[in-house]
Amino acid sequence: MVAEPILIDQNRPPPALPPSPLPLLDWTTLADAFEAACLLRCMPPPAAPGPRHAGRQPVRPTTIEFNREEAARRTRQLLDRLDIPVRHELAVGGLRRRYELHRLQVPREHRPAYAAMVENGWRRGRRELLGGPVPGASTARRLWRTRLAAAAWRAALLAGGRHVRRHILGVRITDRELAAVLVRGAALLDVPAELRAGTGCFLVSVAQGPDRDRILRHAAEEAVHRPVG
């Protein structure tokens, strides 16, 4: 006996709806959200049981901790621009060697907006940098791709592990995707970068001299105007 098709259909779960598209961000907002996401990805992933793997994507913590005041202040500045309030606390520890820990906390009621903004900024910024040149791209888009590249390097230099030698300027990070973004971003800034995998981290470096100076110059700049057209 053949079952009625209508009965089979009734027992099937409804088809999954496609994920709702992320809201479009203007270039200025995208640059701020992307840089904030890069700052978060510079931090080591939270401790968890079991083996740790280099390159594992970190979570978006609602309590963000930096051991550098400049990185904490920059993150707070970016989140303020994105209308995400954050509380900045300072903890001092250590006995013989004192250290400072800067803790940023996002209020509970703003955490969904914070998570969505950081995720949106990272996904769209990463796609702009790693997606390759777009045929017929506008002048504004080409300009903002270099600004996104500069934002990624600014975040890495502020929050990543500085690795400075006589012949290179480098940053140590634990996130594989951010490492790829930095290499591609350097290329967009006309600087060759080298990527090396270490124990639990990645080292992205550029040569001393003109390459280092170019990266530092772009990282020190900040776009404050929206493109026309």
GROMACS .gro file of C-alpha atoms in nm:
model
  229
    1MET     CA    1   0.000   0.000   0.000
    2VAL     CA    2   0.140   0.336  -0.103
    3ALA     CA    3   0.119   0.614   0.149
    4GLU     CA    4  -0.054   0.929   0.048
    5PRO     CA    5   0.195   1.201  -0.046
    6ILE     CA    6   0.004   1.452   0.161
    7LEU     CA    7   0.066   1.246   0.475
    8ILE     CA    8   0.440   1.224   0.405
    9ASP     CA    9   0.461   1.599   0.353
   10GLN     CA   10   0.279   1.667   0.678
   11ASN     CA   11   0.540   1.471   0.872
   12ARG     CA   12   0.833   1.659   0.725
   13PRO     CA   13   0.974   1.957   0.914
   14PRO     CA   14   0.931   2.289   0.743
   15PRO     CA   15   1.230   2.392   0.528
   16ALA     CA   16   1.486   2.604   0.705
   17LEU     CA   17   1.465   2.969   0.620
   18PRO     CA   18   1.779   3.130   0.477
   19PRO     CA   19   1.962   3.351   0.725
   20SER     CA   20   1.847   3.710   0.721
   21PRO     CA   21   2.093   3.934   0.539
   22LEU     CA   22   2.314   4.157   0.746
   23PRO     CA   23   2.230   4.526   0.721
   24LEU     CA   24   2.442   4.728   0.483
   25LEU     CA   25   2.697   4.956   0.644
   26ASP     CA   26   2.826   5.279   0.501
   27TRP     CA   27   3.203   5.290   0.452
   28THR     CA   28   3.279   5.492   0.764
   29THR     CA   29   3.074   5.262   0.988
   30LEU     CA   30   3.224   4.955   0.821
   31ALA     CA   31   3.578   5.081   0.883
   32ASP     CA   32   3.504   5.137   1.253
   33ALA     CA   33   3.329   4.801   1.299
   34PHE     CA   34   3.601   4.616   1.109
   35GLU     CA   35   3.881   4.774   1.312
   36ALA     CA   36   3.700   4.689   1.636
   37ALA     CA   37   3.666   4.329   1.519
   38CYS     CA   38   4.037   4.316   1.435
   39LEU     CA   39   4.126   4.448   1.781
   40LEU     CA   40   3.922   4.168   1.940
   41ARG     CA   41   4.082   3.906   1.719
   42CYS     CA   42   4.427   4.020   1.825
   43MET     CA   43   4.357   3.896   2.176
   44PRO     CA   44   4.431   3.531   2.265
   45PRO     CA   45   4.123   3.307   2.275
   46PRO     CA   46   3.980   3.245   2.622
   47ALA     CA   47   4.113   2.948   2.813
   48ALA     CA   48   3.912   2.633   2.756
   49PRO     CA   49   3.955   2.265   2.850
   50GLY     CA   50   4.124   2.041   2.598
   51PRO     CA   51   4.399   2.112   2.343
   52ARG     CA   52   4.431   2.459   2.192
   53HIS     CA   53   4.478   2.504   1.820
   54ALA     CA   54   4.639   2.800   1.648
   55GLY     CA   55   4.398   2.978   1.419
   56ARG     CA   56   4.080   2.887   1.603
   57GLN     CA   57   3.828   3.168   1.565
   58PRO     CA   58   3.782   3.348   1.897
   59VAL     CA   59   3.444   3.423   2.044
   60ARG     CA   60   3.317   3.779   2.080
   61PRO     CA   61   3.359   3.837   2.452
   62THR     CA   62   3.128   4.081   2.624
   63THR     CA   63   3.413   4.155   2.865
   64ILE     CA   64   3.723   4.256   2.670
   65GLU     CA   65   4.062   4.267   2.837
   66PHE     CA   66   4.373   4.443   2.710
   67ASN     CA   67   4.711   4.482   2.875
   68ARG     CA   68   4.776   4.798   2.676
   69GLU     CA   69   4.592   5.117   2.752
   70GLU     CA   70   4.615   5.239   2.391
   71ALA     CA   71   4.436   4.930   2.260
   72ALA     CA   72   4.161   4.961   2.522
   73ARG     CA   73   4.108   5.331   2.452
   74ARG     CA   74   4.095   5.275   2.077
   75THR     CA   75   3.840   4.996   2.115
   76ARG     CA   76   3.627   5.213   2.341
   77GLN     CA   77   3.648   5.502   2.093
   78LEU     CA   78   3.534   5.279   1.807
   79LEU     CA   79   3.245   5.128   2.005
   80ASP     CA   80   3.134   5.476   2.112
   81ARG     CA   81   3.120   5.579   1.747
   82LEU     CA   82   2.909   5.271   1.678
   83ASP     CA   83   2.663   5.375   1.952
   84ILE     CA   84   2.762   5.081   2.172
   85PRO     CA   85   2.824   5.198   2.531
   86VAL     CA   86   3.107   5.033   2.716
   87ARG     CA   87   3.245   5.059   3.069
   88HIS     CA   88   3.623   5.089   3.107
   89GLU     CA   89   3.775   4.949   3.426
   90LEU     CA   90   4.139   4.935   3.531
   91ALA     CA   91   4.285   4.657   3.744
   92VAL     CA   92   4.641   4.665   3.878
   93GLY     CA   93   4.815   4.346   3.985
   94GLY     CA   94   5.149   4.188   4.046
   95LEU     CA   95   5.393   4.210   4.334
   96ARG     CA   96   5.749   4.275   4.226
   97ARG     CA   97   5.644   4.347   3.869
   98ARG     CA   98   5.329   4.555   3.851
   99TYR     CA   99   5.099   4.531   3.551
  100GLU     CA  100   4.776   4.696   3.436
  101LEU     CA  101   4.474   4.519   3.291
  102HIS     CA  102   4.219   4.729   3.106
  103ARG     CA  103   3.875   4.572   3.106
  104LEU     CA  104   3.592   4.686   2.877
  105GLN     CA  105   3.240   4.563   2.955
  106VAL     CA  106   2.938   4.592   2.726
  107PRO     CA  107   2.607   4.632   2.915
  108ARG     CA  108   2.376   4.334   2.884
  109GLU     CA  109   2.105   4.520   2.695
  110HIS     CA  110   2.354   4.627   2.426
  111ARG     CA  111   2.523   4.292   2.377
  112PRO     CA  112   2.306   4.173   2.083
  113ALA     CA  113   2.375   4.497   1.892
  114TYR     CA  114   2.744   4.473   1.980
  115ALA     CA  115   2.775   4.112   1.860
  116ALA     CA  116   2.586   4.185   1.536
  117MET     CA  117   2.793   4.495   1.459
  118VAL     CA  118   3.127   4.326   1.519
  119GLU     CA  119   3.026   4.021   1.315
  120ASN     CA  120   2.894   4.235   1.031
  121GLY     CA  121   3.204   4.454   1.027
  122TRP     CA  122   3.439   4.156   1.025
  123ARG     CA  123   3.258   3.961   0.754
  124ARG     CA  124   3.220   4.256   0.518
  125GLY     CA  125   3.565   4.399   0.581
  126ARG     CA  126   3.730   4.061   0.537
  127ARG     CA  127   3.540   4.005   0.214
  128GLU     CA  128   3.650   4.343   0.078
  129LEU     CA  129   4.016   4.268   0.147
  130LEU     CA  130   4.032   3.900   0.053
  131GLY     CA  131   3.784   3.904  -0.233
  132GLY     CA  132   4.028   4.041  -0.489
  133PRO     CA  133   3.980   4.337  -0.722
  134VAL     CA  134   3.625   4.402  -0.839
  135PRO     CA  135   3.595   4.484  -1.211
  136GLY     CA  136   3.461   4.835  -1.251
  137ALA     CA  137   3.496   4.918  -0.882
  138SER     CA  138   3.438   5.283  -0.802
  139THR     CA  139   3.717   5.514  -0.693
  140ALA     CA  140   3.556   5.534  -0.349
  141ARG     CA  141   3.558   5.156  -0.310
  142ARG     CA  142   3.923   5.129  -0.410
  143LEU     CA  143   4.009   5.406  -0.164
  144TRP     CA  144   3.819   5.247   0.124
  145ARG     CA  145   3.978   4.908   0.064
  146THR     CA  146   4.315   5.066   0.143
  147ARG     CA  147   4.162   5.229   0.451
  148LEU     CA  148   4.033   4.892   0.569
  149ALA     CA  149   4.381   4.751   0.519
  150ALA     CA  150   4.526   5.035   0.726
  151ALA     CA  151   4.263   4.974   0.998
  152ALA     CA  152   4.363   4.607   1.024
  153TRP     CA  153   4.729   4.696   1.066
  154ARG     CA  154   4.648   4.973   1.314
  155ALA     CA  155   4.460   4.720   1.528
  156ALA     CA  156   4.740   4.462   1.505
  157LEU     CA  157   5.008   4.714   1.599
  158LEU     CA  158   4.803   4.830   1.897
  159ALA     CA  159   4.682   4.497   2.035
  160GLY     CA  160   4.895   4.225   1.876
  161GLY     CA  161   5.223   4.101   2.013
  162ARG     CA  162   5.490   4.335   1.877
  163HIS     CA  163   5.788   4.152   1.727
  164VAL     CA  164   6.054   4.408   1.639
  165ARG     CA  165   6.397   4.308   1.515
  166ARG     CA  166   6.671   4.494   1.335
  167HIS     CA  167   6.548   4.373   0.997
  168ILE     CA  168   6.168   4.340   1.044
  169LEU     CA  169   5.859   4.486   1.204
  170GLY     CA  170   5.619   4.206   1.297
  171VAL     CA  171   5.309   4.124   1.498
  172ARG     CA  172   5.219   3.795   1.665
  173ILE     CA  173   4.853   3.694   1.658
  174THR     CA  174   4.663   3.373   1.724
  175ASP     CA  175   4.389   3.411   1.462
  176ARG     CA  176   4.458   3.257   1.122
  177GLU     CA  177   4.200   3.466   0.935
  178LEU     CA  178   4.335   3.791   1.075
  179ALA     CA  179   4.684   3.686   0.966
  180ALA     CA  180   4.557   3.642   0.609
  181VAL     CA  181   4.385   3.981   0.625
  182LEU     CA  182   4.710   4.148   0.735
  183VAL     CA  183   4.908   3.990   0.452
  184ARG     CA  184   4.650   4.093   0.194
  185GLY     CA  185   4.614   4.435   0.353
  186ALA     CA  186   4.988   4.493   0.329
  187ALA     CA  187   4.974   4.407  -0.041
  188LEU     CA  188   4.699   4.666  -0.093
  189LEU     CA  189   4.930   4.918   0.072
  190ASP     CA  190   5.206   4.817  -0.173
  191VAL     CA  191   5.409   4.641   0.097
  192PRO     CA  192   5.514   4.275   0.076
  193ALA     CA  193   5.447   4.089   0.401
  194GLU     CA  194   5.568   3.751   0.521
  195LEU     CA  195   5.360   3.501   0.718
  196ARG     CA  196   5.514   3.237   0.942
  197ALA     CA  197   5.339   2.987   1.164
  198GLY     CA  198   5.484   2.950   1.512
  199THR     CA  199   5.387   2.757   1.825
  200GLY     CA  200   5.030   2.863   1.892
  201CYS     CA  201   5.054   3.183   1.691
  202PHE     CA  202   5.129   3.341   1.355
  203LEU     CA  203   5.394   3.602   1.283
  204VAL     CA  204   5.318   3.859   1.013
  205SER     CA  205   5.614   4.081   0.933
  206VAL     CA  206   5.737   4.346   0.690
  207ALA     CA  207   6.093   4.450   0.622
  208GLN     CA  208   6.257   4.741   0.798
  209GLY     CA  209   6.311   5.052   0.591
  210PRO     CA  210   6.057   5.185   0.338
  211ASP     CA  211   5.815   4.892   0.388
  212ARG     CA  212   5.800   4.945   0.765
  213ASP     CA  213   5.768   5.321   0.724
  214ARG     CA  214   5.480   5.282   0.478
  215ILE     CA  215   5.288   5.049   0.710
  216LEU     CA  216   5.338   5.280   1.008
  217ARG     CA  217   5.233   5.584   0.806
  218HIS     CA  218   4.910   5.422   0.689
  219ALA     CA  219   4.836   5.287   1.038
  220ALA     CA  220   4.873   5.638   1.181
  221GLU     CA  221   4.621   5.780   0.938
  222GLU     CA  222   4.249   5.760   0.993
  223ALA     CA  223   3.967   5.823   0.749
  224VAL     CA  224   3.720   6.076   0.883
  225HIS     CA  225   3.533   6.174   0.569
  226ARG     CA  226   3.275   5.973   0.381
  227PRO     CA  227   3.342   5.917   0.012
  228VAL     CA  228   3.140   6.123  -0.235
  229GLY     CA  229   2.928   5.924  -0.474
   0.00000   0.00000   0.00000
